[in-house]
mmCIF file of C-alpha atoms in Angstrom:
data_model
loop_
_atom_site.group_PDB
_atom_site.id
_atom_site.type_symbol
_atom_site.label_atom_id
_atom_site.label_comp_id
_atom_site.label_asym_id
_atom_site.label_seq_id
_atom_site.Cartn_x
_atom_site.Cartn_y
_atom_site.Cartn_z
ATOM 1 C CA GLU A 1 0.428 0.303 0.185
ATOM 2 C CA HIS A 2 1.495 3.399 -1.037
ATOM 3 C CA ASP A 3 4.064 1.906 -2.509
ATOM 4 C CA GLN A 4 5.696 1.027 0.542
ATOM 5 C CA PRO A 5 7.712 -1.998 1.306
ATOM 6 C CA MET A 6 5.852 -5.757 2.845
ATOM 7 C CA ILE A 7 7.913 -8.601 4.352
ATOM 8 C CA LEU A 8 6.010 -11.634 3.827
ATOM 9 C CA MET A 9 6.997 -14.688 5.746
ATOM 10 C CA LYS A 10 5.925 -18.545 5.680
ATOM 11 C CA ARG A 11 3.186 -18.738 8.031
ATOM 12 C CA VAL A 12 5.082 -21.984 9.976
ATOM 13 C CA SER A 13 3.332 -24.156 12.674
ATOM 14 C CA GLY A 14 3.557 -27.194 14.704
ATOM 15 C CA LYS A 15 4.700 -28.181 17.691
ATOM 16 C CA THR A 16 8.952 -27.385 19.373
ATOM 17 C CA TRP A 17 11.061 -30.529 19.413
ATOM 18 C CA GLN A 18 12.002 -29.216 22.445
ATOM 19 C CA SER A 19 8.172 -29.934 23.150
ATOM 20 C CA TYR A 20 9.095 -33.777 22.397
ATOM 21 C CA ILE A 21 12.105 -33.969 24.117
ATOM 22 C CA GLN A 22 10.132 -32.974 27.704
ATOM 23 C CA ASN A 23 7.071 -35.549 26.539
ATOM 24 C CA PRO A 24 8.608 -38.282 24.529
ATOM 25 C CA THR A 25 5.855 -40.353 24.467
ATOM 26 C CA THR A 26 3.464 -37.321 21.994
ATOM 27 C CA ILE A 27 6.239 -38.142 19.035
ATOM 28 C CA PRO A 28 4.487 -40.033 16.405
ATOM 29 C CA ASN A 29 4.825 -43.441 16.524
ATOM 30 C CA ALA A 30 7.295 -44.096 18.077
ATOM 31 C CA SER A 31 6.771 -46.569 20.973
ATOM 32 C CA THR A 32 9.814 -47.717 22.129
ATOM 33 C CA ASP A 33 12.714 -46.262 23.078
ATOM 34 C CA ILE A 34 15.425 -47.301 20.559
ATOM 35 C CA GLU A 35 12.273 -45.256 18.320
ATOM 36 C CA ARG A 36 12.136 -42.523 19.730
ATOM 37 C CA LEU A 37 15.963 -42.428 19.684
ATOM 38 C CA GLN A 38 16.056 -42.783 15.504
ATOM 39 C CA TRP A 39 12.632 -39.699 15.370
ATOM 40 C CA HIS A 40 15.064 -38.070 16.987
ATOM 41 C CA LEU A 41 18.416 -38.793 14.971
ATOM 42 C CA HIS A 42 15.910 -37.914 11.667
ATOM 43 C CA ILE A 43 15.496 -34.992 13.673
ATOM 44 C CA PHE A 44 18.692 -33.767 14.214
ATOM 45 C CA LEU A 45 20.313 -34.910 10.805
ATOM 46 C CA GLU A 46 17.592 -32.407 8.886
ATOM 47 C CA VAL A 47 18.559 -29.632 11.219
ATOM 48 C CA CYS A 48 21.890 -30.266 10.488
ATOM 49 C CA SER A 49 21.295 -29.888 6.980
ATOM 50 C CA ALA A 50 19.707 -26.729 7.431
ATOM 51 C CA VAL A 51 23.186 -25.197 9.615
ATOM 52 C CA HIS A 52 25.145 -26.557 6.934
ATOM 53 C CA TYR A 53 23.302 -25.171 3.799
ATOM 54 C CA ALA A 54 23.484 -21.371 5.900
ATOM 55 C CA HIS A 55 27.151 -22.200 6.281
ATOM 56 C CA ASP A 56 27.261 -22.236 2.982
ATOM 57 C CA LYS A 57 25.862 -19.468 2.129
ATOM 58 C CA GLY A 58 29.600 -17.852 4.803
ATOM 59 C CA ILE A 59 26.105 -16.980 8.173
ATOM 60 C CA ILE A 60 25.984 -17.939 11.985
ATOM 61 C CA HIS A 61 23.212 -19.428 13.936
ATOM 62 C CA ARG A 62 24.300 -18.964 17.012
ATOM 63 C CA ASP A 63 20.925 -19.717 18.555
ATOM 64 C CA ILE A 64 20.164 -23.687 17.480
ATOM 65 C CA LYS A 65 18.608 -25.565 20.830
ATOM 66 C CA PRO A 66 15.920 -28.291 20.214
ATOM 67 C CA GLU A 67 13.537 -25.391 20.871
ATOM 68 C CA ASN A 68 14.227 -22.667 18.304
ATOM 69 C CA VAL A 69 13.220 -26.689 15.462
ATOM 70 C CA MET A 70 9.140 -26.388 14.375
ATOM 71 C CA LEU A 71 7.821 -29.651 13.473
ATOM 72 C CA GLY A 72 5.189 -29.071 11.210
ATOM 73 C CA ASP A 73 1.853 -31.113 10.967
ATOM 74 C CA TYR A 74 3.981 -33.148 8.180
ATOM 75 C CA GLU A 75 6.874 -34.000 9.388
ATOM 76 C CA GLU A 76 8.774 -30.442 7.705
ATOM 77 C CA VAL A 77 11.799 -30.216 10.441
ATOM 78 C CA TYR A 78 12.719 -25.925 10.967
ATOM 79 C CA LEU A 79 14.966 -23.369 12.115
ATOM 80 C CA LEU A 80 13.731 -20.885 13.153
ATOM 81 C CA ASP A 81 14.996 -17.742 14.792
ATOM 82 C CA TRP A 82 17.633 -15.885 12.698
ATOM 83 C CA GLY A 83 17.613 -13.110 14.860
ATOM 84 C CA ILE A 84 20.818 -12.964 16.315
ATOM 85 C CA ALA A 85 22.241 -14.837 13.349
ATOM 86 C CA ILE A 86 26.320 -13.296 11.905
ATOM 87 C CA ALA A 87 28.328 -14.127 8.267
ATOM 88 C CA VAL A 88 31.582 -15.068 7.950
ATOM 89 C CA ASP A 89 32.526 -12.129 5.679
ATOM 90 C CA ASP A 90 31.177 -9.148 4.487
ATOM 91 C CA ARG A 91 28.582 -10.244 1.043
ATOM 92 C CA TYR A 92 25.758 -9.207 3.213
ATOM 93 C CA GLN A 93 26.587 -6.475 4.840
ATOM 94 C CA SER A 94 23.965 -4.713 3.652
ATOM 95 C CA TRP A 95 21.564 -6.774 6.086
ATOM 96 C CA ILE A 96 23.197 -8.852 8.677
ATOM 97 C CA PRO A 97 26.897 -8.225 10.448
ATOM 98 C CA THR A 98 29.401 -9.941 10.352
ATOM 99 C CA THR A 99 31.323 -11.996 12.645
ATOM 100 C CA GLN A 100 34.445 -9.180 13.710
ATOM 101 C CA GLU A 101 31.184 -6.934 14.005
ATOM 102 C CA SER A 102 29.899 -9.140 16.963
ATOM 103 C CA LYS A 103 29.747 -7.320 19.948
ATOM 104 C CA GLY A 104 28.645 -9.587 23.526
ATOM 105 C CA VAL A 105 27.555 -12.719 24.485
ATOM 106 C CA ALA A 106 24.275 -13.644 22.242
ATOM 107 C CA GLY A 107 23.135 -17.474 22.628
ATOM 108 C CA THR A 108 21.583 -19.797 25.122
ATOM 109 C CA PRO A 109 23.238 -19.841 28.105
ATOM 110 C CA SER A 110 22.632 -23.613 28.787
ATOM 111 C CA TYR A 111 24.147 -24.600 25.002
ATOM 112 C CA ILE A 112 26.569 -21.891 24.923
ATOM 113 C CA ALA A 113 29.484 -22.437 23.287
ATOM 114 C CA PRO A 114 32.422 -21.248 25.523
ATOM 115 C CA GLU A 115 34.161 -18.311 21.975
ATOM 116 C CA MET A 116 30.277 -17.497 22.276
ATOM 117 C CA LEU A 117 31.188 -15.995 25.913
ATOM 118 C CA SER A 118 34.848 -13.928 25.172
ATOM 119 C CA ALA A 119 35.847 -11.821 22.509
ATOM 120 C CA LYS A 120 37.793 -14.601 20.148
ATOM 121 C CA THR A 121 35.627 -13.994 16.236
ATOM 122 C CA LEU A 122 33.056 -17.046 15.772
ATOM 123 C CA SER A 123 32.987 -19.199 12.823
ATOM 124 C CA ILE A 124 31.237 -22.008 11.985
ATOM 125 C CA GLN A 125 32.494 -24.326 14.524
ATOM 126 C CA SER A 126 30.393 -22.896 16.940
ATOM 127 C CA ASP A 127 26.906 -23.809 15.193
ATOM 128 C CA ILE A 128 29.120 -26.830 15.647
ATOM 129 C CA TYR A 129 29.080 -27.278 18.852
ATOM 130 C CA LEU A 130 25.857 -26.513 19.432
ATOM 131 C CA LEU A 131 24.443 -28.782 17.570
ATOM 132 C CA GLY A 132 26.789 -30.930 19.854
ATOM 133 C CA ALA A 133 24.824 -29.130 22.342
ATOM 134 C CA ILE A 134 21.163 -30.661 21.261
ATOM 135 C CA LEU A 135 23.423 -34.529 20.725
ATOM 136 C CA TYR A 136 24.106 -34.121 25.003
ATOM 137 C CA GLU A 137 21.066 -33.553 26.063
ATOM 138 C CA LEU A 138 18.645 -36.429 23.707
ATOM 139 C CA ALA A 139 21.776 -38.960 25.632
ATOM 140 C CA GLU A 140 21.218 -36.711 29.416
ATOM 141 C CA GLY A 141 17.973 -35.303 28.966
ATOM 142 C CA LYS A 142 19.492 -31.639 30.000
ATOM 143 C CA PRO A 143 21.776 -29.781 28.182
ATOM 144 C CA PRO A 144 25.332 -29.053 29.268
ATOM 145 C CA HIS A 145 25.097 -26.161 30.753
ATOM 146 C CA GLU A 146 22.324 -26.275 32.672
ATOM 147 C CA GLY A 147 21.704 -24.566 35.681
ATOM 148 C CA ILE A 148 24.861 -22.861 35.233
ATOM 149 C CA GLU A 149 25.208 -18.479 36.797
ATOM 150 C CA MET A 150 26.260 -16.402 33.757
ATOM 151 C CA ASP A 151 29.028 -15.430 36.257
ATOM 152 C CA LYS A 152 30.633 -18.596 36.203
ATOM 153 C CA LEU A 153 30.049 -19.639 32.620
ATOM 154 C CA GLN A 154 33.012 -19.313 31.092
ATOM 155 C CA GLU A 155 35.124 -20.872 33.108
ATOM 156 C CA HIS A 156 32.075 -23.711 33.411
ATOM 157 C CA CYS A 157 32.067 -23.564 29.780
ATOM 158 C CA GLN A 158 35.897 -24.169 29.439
ATOM 159 C CA HIS A 159 36.622 -27.560 31.557
ATOM 160 C CA PHE A 160 33.113 -28.955 30.824
ATOM 161 C CA ILE A 161 33.557 -33.086 29.727
ATOM 162 C CA PRO A 162 30.460 -34.142 29.166
ATOM 163 C CA THR A 163 29.871 -37.049 31.085
ATOM 164 C CA PHE A 164 26.597 -39.635 30.304
ATOM 165 C CA GLU A 165 25.591 -41.522 33.130
ATOM 166 C CA HIS A 166 21.995 -41.333 31.825
ATOM 167 C CA ALA A 167 24.309 -44.127 29.158
ATOM 168 C CA PRO A 168 22.444 -47.591 28.717
ATOM 169 C CA THR A 169 24.216 -50.159 30.723
ATOM 170 C CA ARG A 170 25.089 -53.393 28.783
#
């Protein structure tokens, strides 16, 4: 209207991946633990594909977590919330900041990569860490840095060694 620009976005509806992690019995067509794990790994691979595409285009998401993954009614998988994404170079400089321009901490503390808390330049490896944090949550039932206070988060992240208390015994 009145020759003004307009933003159009696809309407995405469904449930977050987090809701299925919290309520595993709601996973469609999965009645056993192994079927639920297979379902989660399928979702994880779809998220990895989206992240790979973004990285191929020079974009770092910085807030990959199950809460930012939407599952549609027809098994579509959407990686949402690109609001704090940054570019690895200046090819998108007119509309997205670069890693060099990134200032301050951004992301979700429970999943955050150590370099996201320091002045180091971020890279796609930061997103890879976030993907690993999701795998950790799938195995342990909680993200790797859950419940850590912000003032202790840097030290915790740098010295974090994953342990798997809930790993199945043979």
